Amino acid sequence: MERFNQNLLTIGQLQQLTGTHIKSLRYYEKVGVLIPVYIDPDSRYRYYSLSQVHLVFVIQAAIELGIPLKTLNKFLSDEHSSINLNDFLDYGKKIAEEKIKLIETQFALMNDLRASLNLSKQLSNGAFRITESARTYYVSPFEGELNNQTAYAALGAFAKTITEAKGHYGLEVGMVYINSNNSISSYLFFDCLDSKPVSELPHLIINEQRYTINEGNLTDQQVKQFINEKHAQLTFKTEQIDEQLDLTNPTYHLKYTEGEANFKLILP
């Protein structure tokens, strides 16, 4: 048996080759994904094959990807003498692609937050104009004030509806007022992150548009009065993101059009 052991790796050697702590290697054995090739009946020393170095790397990849270790068992043979690398790599790639997409989404949200912060800094010097590229928003009809429990509950239900429909939304959220034929309708909105909006969800498509940005700590009725005075077709009321964000007393700004607005409201 001593000659047999000479062709195997001790747990210390496996640790050196993989850079994995011995406690971790023992844990992998405990959960059943790294079974020693041989256990000395007298000393209880564990011995591993050189091929199990690759298995440890597979285990490490699974951990990095957030794959539960017990999931690896479906890629291992019943005797743990082999692993189907092709199936594992296909599965790992799928998980990795999902994580990359999630990271890209979070990165886009951070960029949106930075853009909102820069807008607030600019607003501190007074009203100004911007031109935005084409944007799409998910919308839901709503009448009333934005900063109360009724609106919060409606926003929560709206977010759930978007998620259940497999849609994705960003950080820009608030109310949009549409002035058509001297009649003002209002909607809660979320910024749409989908390249193509979910067709069964109401959404607002706006082509490249020029807006004026102004402070907007106004009530619902004051906003409507403001819209009538400015003859604004589109008016967004959005929470202002300041560098030192007040978590207890939100402030708002208005983003509104002057002149003709180029948009399309889709209400399935």
PDB file of C-alpha atoms in Angstrom:
ATOM      1  CA  MET A   1       0.000   0.000   0.000  1.00  0.00           C
ATOM      2  CA  GLU A   2       3.004   2.263   0.608  1.00  0.00           C
ATOM      3  CA  ARG A   3       3.914   2.073  -3.109  1.00  0.00           C
ATOM      4  CA  PHE A   4       0.314   2.950  -3.940  1.00  0.00           C
ATOM      5  CA  ASN A   5       0.537   6.027  -1.727  1.00  0.00           C
ATOM      6  CA  GLN A   6       3.639   7.214  -3.572  1.00  0.00           C
ATOM      7  CA  ASN A   7       1.538   7.720  -6.716  1.00  0.00           C
ATOM      8  CA  LEU A   8      -0.943   9.916  -4.861  1.00  0.00           C
ATOM      9  CA  LEU A   9      -0.961  13.368  -3.346  1.00  0.00           C
ATOM     10  CA  THR A  10      -1.215  14.091   0.345  1.00  0.00           C
ATOM     11  CA  ILE A  11      -3.735  16.706   1.407  1.00  0.00           C
ATOM     12  CA  GLY A  12      -0.826  19.087   2.031  1.00  0.00           C
ATOM     13  CA  GLN A  13       0.451  18.618  -1.513  1.00  0.00           C
ATOM     14  CA  LEU A  14      -3.071  19.125  -2.873  1.00  0.00           C
ATOM     15  CA  GLN A  15      -3.264  22.331  -0.868  1.00  0.00           C
ATOM     16  CA  GLN A  16       0.035  23.552  -2.353  1.00  0.00           C
ATOM     17  CA  LEU A  17      -0.987  22.756  -5.932  1.00  0.00           C
ATOM     18  CA  THR A  18      -4.409  24.386  -5.698  1.00  0.00           C
ATOM     19  CA  GLY A  19      -3.821  27.177  -3.184  1.00  0.00           C
ATOM     20  CA  THR A  20      -6.846  25.946  -1.273  1.00  0.00           C
ATOM     21  CA  HIS A  21      -6.765  25.851   2.529  1.00  0.00           C
ATOM     22  CA  ILE A  22      -6.714  22.366   4.048  1.00  0.00           C
ATOM     23  CA  LYS A  23      -9.850  23.186   6.041  1.00  0.00           C
ATOM     24  CA  SER A  24     -11.626  23.932   2.779  1.00  0.00           C
ATOM     25  CA  LEU A  25     -10.455  20.658   1.242  1.00  0.00           C
ATOM     26  CA  ARG A  26     -11.787  18.785   4.246  1.00  0.00           C
ATOM     27  CA  TYR A  27     -15.078  20.643   3.935  1.00  0.00           C
ATOM     28  CA  TYR A  28     -15.332  19.640   0.274  1.00  0.00           C
ATOM     29  CA  GLU A  29     -14.998  16.025   1.394  1.00  0.00           C
ATOM     30  CA  LYS A  30     -17.629  16.559   4.096  1.00  0.00           C
ATOM     31  CA  VAL A  31     -20.210  17.783   1.565  1.00  0.00           C
ATOM     32  CA  GLY A  32     -19.354  14.907  -0.741  1.00  0.00           C
ATOM     33  CA  VAL A  33     -17.700  16.579  -3.738  1.00  0.00           C
ATOM     34  CA  LEU A  34     -14.024  15.746  -3.081  1.00  0.00           C
ATOM     35  CA  ILE A  35     -13.698  12.140  -1.992  1.00  0.00           C
ATOM     36  CA  PRO A  36     -10.104  10.967  -1.362  1.00  0.00           C
ATOM     37  CA  VAL A  37      -8.894   8.191  -3.649  1.00  0.00           C
ATOM     38  CA  TYR A  38      -7.499   6.409  -0.626  1.00  0.00           C
ATOM     39  CA  ILE A  39      -7.757   6.773   3.153  1.00  0.00           C
ATOM     40  CA  ASP A  40      -5.063   4.996   5.158  1.00  0.00           C
ATOM     41  CA  PRO A  41      -6.945   2.713   7.604  1.00  0.00           C
ATOM     42  CA  ASP A  42      -4.327   3.199  10.314  1.00  0.00           C
ATOM     43  CA  SER A  43      -3.302   6.857  10.082  1.00  0.00           C
ATOM     44  CA  ARG A  44      -6.546   8.084   8.467  1.00  0.00           C
ATOM     45  CA  TYR A  45      -4.411  10.202   6.130  1.00  0.00           C
ATOM     46  CA  ARG A  46      -6.178  11.253   2.953  1.00  0.00           C
ATOM     47  CA  TYR A  47      -4.636  10.709  -0.489  1.00  0.00           C
ATOM     48  CA  TYR A  48      -5.716  12.236  -3.788  1.00  0.00           C
ATOM     49  CA  SER A  49      -4.999  11.697  -7.473  1.00  0.00           C
ATOM     50  CA  LEU A  50      -3.381  14.327  -9.677  1.00  0.00           C
ATOM     51  CA  SER A  51      -6.647  14.565 -11.629  1.00  0.00           C
ATOM     52  CA  GLN A  52      -8.383  15.765  -8.477  1.00  0.00           C
ATOM     53  CA  VAL A  53      -6.369  18.973  -8.764  1.00  0.00           C
ATOM     54  CA  HIS A  54      -8.652  19.789 -11.694  1.00  0.00           C
ATOM     55  CA  LEU A  55     -11.673  18.831  -9.599  1.00  0.00           C
ATOM     56  CA  VAL A  56     -10.617  21.321  -6.924  1.00  0.00           C
ATOM     57  CA  PHE A  57     -10.410  24.023  -9.592  1.00  0.00           C
ATOM     58  CA  VAL A  58     -13.921  23.056 -10.716  1.00  0.00           C
ATOM     59  CA  ILE A  59     -15.100  23.331  -7.097  1.00  0.00           C
ATOM     60  CA  GLN A  60     -13.472  26.763  -6.779  1.00  0.00           C
ATOM     61  CA  ALA A  61     -15.158  27.901  -9.998  1.00  0.00           C
ATOM     62  CA  ALA A  62     -18.497  26.701  -8.648  1.00  0.00           C
ATOM     63  CA  ILE A  63     -17.969  28.685  -5.450  1.00  0.00           C
ATOM     64  CA  GLU A  64     -17.036  31.851  -7.379  1.00  0.00           C
ATOM     65  CA  LEU A  65     -20.157  31.490  -9.514  1.00  0.00           C
ATOM     66  CA  GLY A  66     -22.367  30.915  -6.487  1.00  0.00           C
ATOM     67  CA  ILE A  67     -23.215  27.343  -7.501  1.00  0.00           C
ATOM     68  CA  PRO A  68     -24.111  25.234  -4.434  1.00  0.00           C
ATOM     69  CA  LEU A  69     -21.446  22.570  -3.979  1.00  0.00           C
ATOM     70  CA  LYS A  70     -24.023  19.813  -3.699  1.00  0.00           C
ATOM     71  CA  THR A  71     -25.070  20.687  -7.259  1.00  0.00           C
ATOM     72  CA  LEU A  72     -21.716  19.322  -8.423  1.00  0.00           C
ATOM     73  CA  ASN A  73     -22.887  15.830  -7.540  1.00  0.00           C
ATOM     74  CA  LYS A  74     -25.024  15.709 -10.676  1.00  0.00           C
ATOM     75  CA  PHE A  75     -21.857  16.074 -12.754  1.00  0.00           C
ATOM     76  CA  LEU A  76     -19.920  13.434 -10.776  1.00  0.00           C
ATOM     77  CA  SER A  77     -20.276   9.702 -11.340  1.00  0.00           C
ATOM     78  CA  ASP A  78     -21.929   7.674  -8.593  1.00  0.00           C
ATOM     79  CA  GLU A  79     -18.533   6.456  -7.407  1.00  0.00           C
ATOM     80  CA  HIS A  80     -17.031   9.984  -7.726  1.00  0.00           C
ATOM     81  CA  SER A  81     -14.391   8.447  -9.972  1.00  0.00           C
ATOM     82  CA  SER A  82     -15.083  10.878 -12.858  1.00  0.00           C
ATOM     83  CA  ILE A  83     -16.711  14.209 -13.624  1.00  0.00           C
ATOM     84  CA  ASN A  84     -18.488  15.243 -16.812  1.00  0.00           C
ATOM     85  CA  LEU A  85     -16.521  18.412 -17.519  1.00  0.00           C
ATOM     86  CA  ASN A  86     -18.434  19.259 -20.692  1.00  0.00           C
ATOM     87  CA  ASP A  87     -21.773  19.378 -18.875  1.00  0.00           C
ATOM     88  CA  PHE A  88     -20.304  21.320 -15.967  1.00  0.00           C
ATOM     89  CA  LEU A  89     -18.661  23.880 -18.272  1.00  0.00           C
ATOM     90  CA  ASP A  90     -21.943  24.383 -20.145  1.00  0.00           C
ATOM     91  CA  TYR A  91     -23.777  24.841 -16.853  1.00  0.00           C
ATOM     92  CA  GLY A  92     -21.076  27.136 -15.447  1.00  0.00           C
ATOM     93  CA  LYS A  93     -21.089  29.259 -18.593  1.00  0.00           C
ATOM     94  CA  LYS A  94     -24.839  29.741 -18.321  1.00  0.00           C
ATOM     95  CA  ILE A  95     -24.538  30.829 -14.677  1.00  0.00           C
ATOM     96  CA  ALA A  96     -21.614  33.133 -15.526  1.00  0.00           C
ATOM     97  CA  GLU A  97     -23.546  34.787 -18.364  1.00  0.00           C
ATOM     98  CA  GLU A  98     -26.470  35.426 -16.002  1.00  0.00           C
ATOM     99  CA  LYS A  99     -24.111  37.003 -13.457  1.00  0.00           C
ATOM    100  CA  ILE A 100     -22.459  39.152 -16.137  1.00  0.00           C
ATOM    101  CA  LYS A 101     -25.878  40.403 -17.206  1.00  0.00           C
ATOM    102  CA  LEU A 102     -26.727  41.198 -13.581  1.00  0.00           C
ATOM    103  CA  ILE A 103     -23.432  43.063 -13.101  1.00  0.00           C
ATOM    104  CA  GLU A 104     -24.016  45.037 -16.301  1.00  0.00           C
ATOM    105  CA  THR A 105     -27.476  45.970 -15.039  1.00  0.00           C
ATOM    106  CA  GLN A 106     -26.084  47.103 -11.688  1.00  0.00           C
ATOM    107  CA  PHE A 107     -23.339  49.065 -13.468  1.00  0.00           C
ATOM    108  CA  ALA A 108     -25.983  50.795 -15.607  1.00  0.00           C
ATOM    109  CA  LEU A 109     -27.935  51.659 -12.443  1.00  0.00           C
ATOM    110  CA  MET A 110     -24.806  53.184 -10.904  1.00  0.00           C
ATOM    111  CA  ASN A 111     -24.276  55.269 -14.056  1.00  0.00           C
ATOM    112  CA  ASP A 112     -27.892  56.438 -13.868  1.00  0.00           C
ATOM    113  CA  LEU A 113     -27.409  57.406 -10.234  1.00  0.00           C
ATOM    114  CA  ARG A 114     -24.250  59.338 -11.143  1.00  0.00           C
ATOM    115  CA  ALA A 115     -26.119  61.129 -13.954  1.00  0.00           C
ATOM    116  CA  SER A 116     -28.905  62.081 -11.511  1.00  0.00           C
ATOM    117  CA  LEU A 117     -26.317  63.382  -9.056  1.00  0.00           C
ATOM    118  CA  ASN A 118     -24.663  65.508 -11.745  1.00  0.00           C
ATOM    119  CA  LEU A 119     -28.076  66.855 -12.765  1.00  0.00           C
ATOM    120  CA  SER A 120     -28.779  67.933  -9.176  1.00  0.00           C
ATOM    121  CA  LYS A 121     -25.411  69.685  -8.956  1.00  0.00           C
ATOM    122  CA  GLN A 122     -26.215  71.593 -12.140  1.00  0.00           C
ATOM    123  CA  LEU A 123     -29.682  72.479 -10.825  1.00  0.00           C
ATOM    124  CA  SER A 124     -28.125  74.185  -7.812  1.00  0.00           C
ATOM    125  CA  ASN A 125     -27.162  77.002 -10.220  1.00  0.00           C
ATOM    126  CA  GLY A 126     -30.735  77.405 -11.450  1.00  0.00           C
ATOM    127  CA  ALA A 127     -32.985  75.990 -14.170  1.00  0.00           C
ATOM    128  CA  PHE A 128     -31.287  74.680 -17.311  1.00  0.00           C
ATOM    129  CA  ARG A 129     -32.037  72.807 -20.530  1.00  0.00           C
ATOM    130  CA  ILE A 130     -30.899  69.366 -21.640  1.00  0.00           C
ATOM    131  CA  THR A 131     -31.401  67.132 -24.664  1.00  0.00           C
ATOM    132  CA  GLU A 132     -32.047  63.478 -23.913  1.00  0.00           C
ATOM    133  CA  SER A 133     -31.733  60.620 -26.368  1.00  0.00           C
ATOM    134  CA  ALA A 134     -34.726  58.363 -26.986  1.00  0.00           C
ATOM    135  CA  ARG A 135     -36.070  56.839 -23.781  1.00  0.00           C
ATOM    136  CA  THR A 136     -38.801  54.387 -22.819  1.00  0.00           C
ATOM    137  CA  TYR A 137     -40.689  54.281 -19.521  1.00  0.00           C
ATOM    138  CA  TYR A 138     -43.077  51.764 -18.021  1.00  0.00           C
ATOM    139  CA  VAL A 139     -46.145  53.667 -16.822  1.00  0.00           C
ATOM    140  CA  SER A 140     -49.198  53.053 -14.643  1.00  0.00           C
ATOM    141  CA  PRO A 141     -52.166  55.459 -14.294  1.00  0.00           C
ATOM    142  CA  PHE A 142     -52.185  57.282 -10.957  1.00  0.00           C
ATOM    143  CA  GLU A 143     -53.832  60.379  -9.495  1.00  0.00           C
ATOM    144  CA  GLY A 144     -52.577  62.051  -6.345  1.00  0.00           C
ATOM    145  CA  GLU A 145     -49.448  63.016  -4.476  1.00  0.00           C
ATOM    146  CA  LEU A 146     -46.196  61.192  -5.058  1.00  0.00           C
ATOM    147  CA  ASN A 147     -44.880  61.272  -1.496  1.00  0.00           C
ATOM    148  CA  ASN A 148     -47.490  59.343   0.500  1.00  0.00           C
ATOM    149  CA  GLN A 149     -48.348  55.761   1.399  1.00  0.00           C
ATOM    150  CA  THR A 150     -50.905  55.417  -1.393  1.00  0.00           C
ATOM    151  CA  ALA A 151     -48.256  56.231  -4.006  1.00  0.00           C
ATOM    152  CA  TYR A 152     -45.641  54.021  -2.317  1.00  0.00           C
ATOM    153  CA  ALA A 153     -48.025  51.067  -2.299  1.00  0.00           C
ATOM    154  CA  ALA A 154     -48.916  51.682  -5.945  1.00  0.00           C
ATOM    155  CA  LEU A 155     -45.219  51.884  -6.887  1.00  0.00           C
ATOM    156  CA  GLY A 156     -44.539  48.617  -5.076  1.00  0.00           C
ATOM    157  CA  ALA A 157     -47.378  46.862  -6.878  1.00  0.00           C
ATOM    158  CA  PHE A 158     -46.245  48.396 -10.176  1.00  0.00           C
ATOM    159  CA  ALA A 159     -42.650  47.195  -9.682  1.00  0.00           C
ATOM    160  CA  LYS A 160     -43.938  43.700  -8.907  1.00  0.00           C
ATOM    161  CA  THR A 161     -46.028  43.716 -12.083  1.00  0.00           C
ATOM    162  CA  ILE A 162     -43.010  44.685 -14.191  1.00  0.00           C
ATOM    163  CA  THR A 163     -40.837  42.007 -12.589  1.00  0.00           C
ATOM    164  CA  GLU A 164     -43.469  39.286 -12.999  1.00  0.00           C
ATOM    165  CA  ALA A 165     -43.749  40.227 -16.681  1.00  0.00           C
ATOM    166  CA  LYS A 166     -39.951  39.691 -16.990  1.00  0.00           C
ATOM    167  CA  GLY A 167     -39.362  43.405 -17.438  1.00  0.00           C
ATOM    168  CA  HIS A 168     -36.454  45.394 -15.987  1.00  0.00           C
ATOM    169  CA  TYR A 169     -36.529  48.917 -14.602  1.00  0.00           C
ATOM    170  CA  GLY A 170     -33.946  51.458 -13.505  1.00  0.00           C
ATOM    171  CA  LEU A 171     -33.540  54.013 -10.746  1.00  0.00           C
ATOM    172  CA  GLU A 172     -35.483  56.831 -12.394  1.00  0.00           C
ATOM    173  CA  VAL A 173     -38.945  56.707 -10.867  1.00  0.00           C
ATOM    174  CA  GLY A 174     -41.701  59.215 -10.225  1.00  0.00           C
ATOM    175  CA  MET A 175     -44.735  60.700 -11.959  1.00  0.00           C
ATOM    176  CA  VAL A 176     -45.181  61.826 -15.526  1.00  0.00           C
ATOM    177  CA  TYR A 177     -47.944  64.198 -16.596  1.00  0.00           C
ATOM    178  CA  ILE A 178     -49.187  64.147 -20.189  1.00  0.00           C
ATOM    179  CA  ASN A 179     -51.002  67.237 -21.429  1.00  0.00           C
ATOM    180  CA  SER A 180     -53.117  66.417 -24.478  1.00  0.00           C
ATOM    181  CA  ASN A 181     -55.906  68.627 -25.820  1.00  0.00           C
ATOM    182  CA  ASN A 182     -55.889  70.652 -22.577  1.00  0.00           C
ATOM    183  CA  SER A 183     -56.501  67.468 -20.551  1.00  0.00           C
ATOM    184  CA  ILE A 184     -53.809  66.327 -18.113  1.00  0.00           C
ATOM    185  CA  SER A 185     -53.388  62.640 -17.272  1.00  0.00           C
ATOM    186  CA  SER A 186     -50.816  61.400 -14.784  1.00  0.00           C
ATOM    187  CA  TYR A 187     -48.894  58.136 -14.422  1.00  0.00           C
ATOM    188  CA  LEU A 188     -46.370  56.566 -12.134  1.00  0.00           C
ATOM    189  CA  PHE A 189     -43.297  55.604 -14.129  1.00  0.00           C
ATOM    190  CA  PHE A 190     -40.159  53.513 -13.992  1.00  0.00           C
ATOM    191  CA  ASP A 191     -37.264  53.899 -16.398  1.00  0.00           C
ATOM    192  CA  CYS A 192     -37.344  50.909 -18.785  1.00  0.00           C
ATOM    193  CA  LEU A 193     -34.018  49.058 -19.041  1.00  0.00           C
ATOM    194  CA  ASP A 194     -35.238  46.547 -21.609  1.00  0.00           C
ATOM    195  CA  SER A 195     -34.007  47.031 -25.184  1.00  0.00           C
ATOM    196  CA  LYS A 196     -37.583  46.264 -26.195  1.00  0.00           C
ATOM    197  CA  PRO A 197     -40.330  46.977 -23.629  1.00  0.00           C
ATOM    198  CA  VAL A 198     -42.632  44.166 -22.526  1.00  0.00           C
ATOM    199  CA  SER A 199     -45.525  44.546 -24.952  1.00  0.00           C
ATOM    200  CA  GLU A 200     -48.301  43.790 -22.467  1.00  0.00           C
ATOM    201  CA  LEU A 201     -47.143  46.521 -20.072  1.00  0.00           C
ATOM    202  CA  PRO A 202     -48.229  50.155 -20.589  1.00  0.00           C
ATOM    203  CA  HIS A 203     -45.224  52.191 -21.686  1.00  0.00           C
ATOM    204  CA  LEU A 204     -44.249  55.622 -22.915  1.00  0.00           C
ATOM    205  CA  ILE A 205     -41.831  55.907 -25.843  1.00  0.00           C
ATOM    206  CA  ILE A 206     -40.127  59.294 -26.223  1.00  0.00           C
ATOM    207  CA  ASN A 207     -37.861  60.161 -29.117  1.00  0.00           C
ATOM    208  CA  GLU A 208     -34.896  62.491 -28.662  1.00  0.00           C
ATOM    209  CA  GLN A 209     -36.314  65.374 -26.685  1.00  0.00           C
ATOM    210  CA  ARG A 210     -35.264  68.711 -25.269  1.00  0.00           C
ATOM    211  CA  TYR A 211     -36.328  69.466 -21.694  1.00  0.00           C
ATOM    212  CA  THR A 212     -36.082  72.200 -19.114  1.00  0.00           C
ATOM    213  CA  ILE A 213     -35.048  71.102 -15.624  1.00  0.00           C
ATOM    214  CA  ASN A 214     -36.476  73.062 -12.715  1.00  0.00           C
ATOM    215  CA  GLU A 215     -36.940  72.638  -8.977  1.00  0.00           C
ATOM    216  CA  GLY A 216     -40.188  70.789  -8.342  1.00  0.00           C
ATOM    217  CA  ASN A 217     -41.247  70.642  -4.695  1.00  0.00           C
ATOM    218  CA  LEU A 218     -44.844  71.181  -5.759  1.00  0.00           C
ATOM    219  CA  THR A 219     -48.110  69.464  -4.902  1.00  0.00           C
ATOM    220  CA  ASP A 220     -50.027  67.577  -7.569  1.00  0.00           C
ATOM    221  CA  GLN A 221     -52.351  70.538  -8.150  1.00  0.00           C
ATOM    222  CA  GLN A 222     -49.434  72.969  -8.294  1.00  0.00           C
ATOM    223  CA  VAL A 223     -47.722  70.799 -10.911  1.00  0.00           C
ATOM    224  CA  LYS A 224     -50.884  70.814 -13.040  1.00  0.00           C
ATOM    225  CA  GLN A 225     -51.112  74.593 -12.701  1.00  0.00           C
ATOM    226  CA  PHE A 226     -47.461  74.832 -13.698  1.00  0.00           C
ATOM    227  CA  ILE A 227     -48.141  72.633 -16.762  1.00  0.00           C
ATOM    228  CA  ASN A 228     -51.011  74.873 -17.879  1.00  0.00           C
ATOM    229  CA  GLU A 229     -48.856  77.966 -17.488  1.00  0.00           C
ATOM    230  CA  LYS A 230     -45.949  76.471 -19.446  1.00  0.00           C
ATOM    231  CA  HIS A 231     -48.150  74.604 -21.971  1.00  0.00           C
ATOM    232  CA  ALA A 232     -45.904  71.610 -21.354  1.00  0.00           C
ATOM    233  CA  GLN A 233     -46.935  68.389 -23.075  1.00  0.00           C
ATOM    234  CA  LEU A 234     -44.667  66.151 -20.994  1.00  0.00           C
ATOM    235  CA  THR A 235     -43.703  66.837 -17.388  1.00  0.00           C
ATOM    236  CA  PHE A 236     -41.762  64.474 -15.157  1.00  0.00           C
ATOM    237  CA  LYS A 237     -41.674  64.833 -11.389  1.00  0.00           C
ATOM    238  CA  THR A 238     -38.681  62.922 -10.066  1.00  0.00           C
ATOM    239  CA  GLU A 239     -36.877  62.680  -6.766  1.00  0.00           C
ATOM    240  CA  GLN A 240     -33.759  64.787  -6.708  1.00  0.00           C
ATOM    241  CA  ILE A 241     -30.522  62.892  -5.979  1.00  0.00           C
ATOM    242  CA  ASP A 242     -28.204  65.181  -4.040  1.00  0.00           C
ATOM    243  CA  GLU A 243     -24.598  64.492  -3.108  1.00  0.00           C
ATOM    244  CA  GLN A 244     -25.648  64.474   0.539  1.00  0.00           C
ATOM    245  CA  LEU A 245     -28.903  62.550   0.092  1.00  0.00           C
ATOM    246  CA  ASP A 246     -31.570  63.384   2.669  1.00  0.00           C
ATOM    247  CA  LEU A 247     -33.095  60.031   3.578  1.00  0.00           C
ATOM    248  CA  THR A 248     -35.981  61.499   5.574  1.00  0.00           C
ATOM    249  CA  ASN A 249     -37.159  64.462   3.498  1.00  0.00           C
ATOM    250  CA  PRO A 250     -37.023  63.835  -0.278  1.00  0.00           C
ATOM    251  CA  THR A 251     -36.960  66.752  -2.688  1.00  0.00           C
ATOM    252  CA  TYR A 252     -38.084  66.751  -6.311  1.00  0.00           C
ATOM    253  CA  HIS A 253     -37.349  68.387  -9.627  1.00  0.00           C
ATOM    254  CA  LEU A 254     -39.429  68.833 -12.761  1.00  0.00           C
ATOM    255  CA  LYS A 255     -38.326  67.882 -16.260  1.00  0.00           C
ATOM    256  CA  TYR A 256     -40.703  69.349 -18.813  1.00  0.00           C
ATOM    257  CA  THR A 257     -41.008  70.015 -22.519  1.00  0.00           C
ATOM    258  CA  GLU A 258     -41.481  73.404 -24.114  1.00  0.00           C
ATOM    259  CA  GLY A 259     -43.212  73.267 -27.452  1.00  0.00           C
ATOM    260  CA  GLU A 260     -44.098  70.100 -29.344  1.00  0.00           C
ATOM    261  CA  ALA A 261     -43.103  66.787 -27.726  1.00  0.00           C
ATOM    262  CA  ASN A 262     -42.389  63.688 -29.793  1.00  0.00           C
ATOM    263  CA  PHE A 263     -43.771  60.714 -27.864  1.00  0.00           C
ATOM    264  CA  LYS A 264     -46.098  57.724 -28.048  1.00  0.00           C
ATOM    265  CA  LEU A 265     -48.157  56.349 -25.164  1.00  0.00           C
ATOM    266  CA  ILE A 266     -48.864  52.619 -25.462  1.00  0.00           C
ATOM    267  CA  LEU A 267     -51.782  51.388 -23.332  1.00  0.00           C
ATOM    268  CA  PRO A 268     -52.400  47.675 -24.169  1.00  0.00           C
TER     269      PRO A 268
END
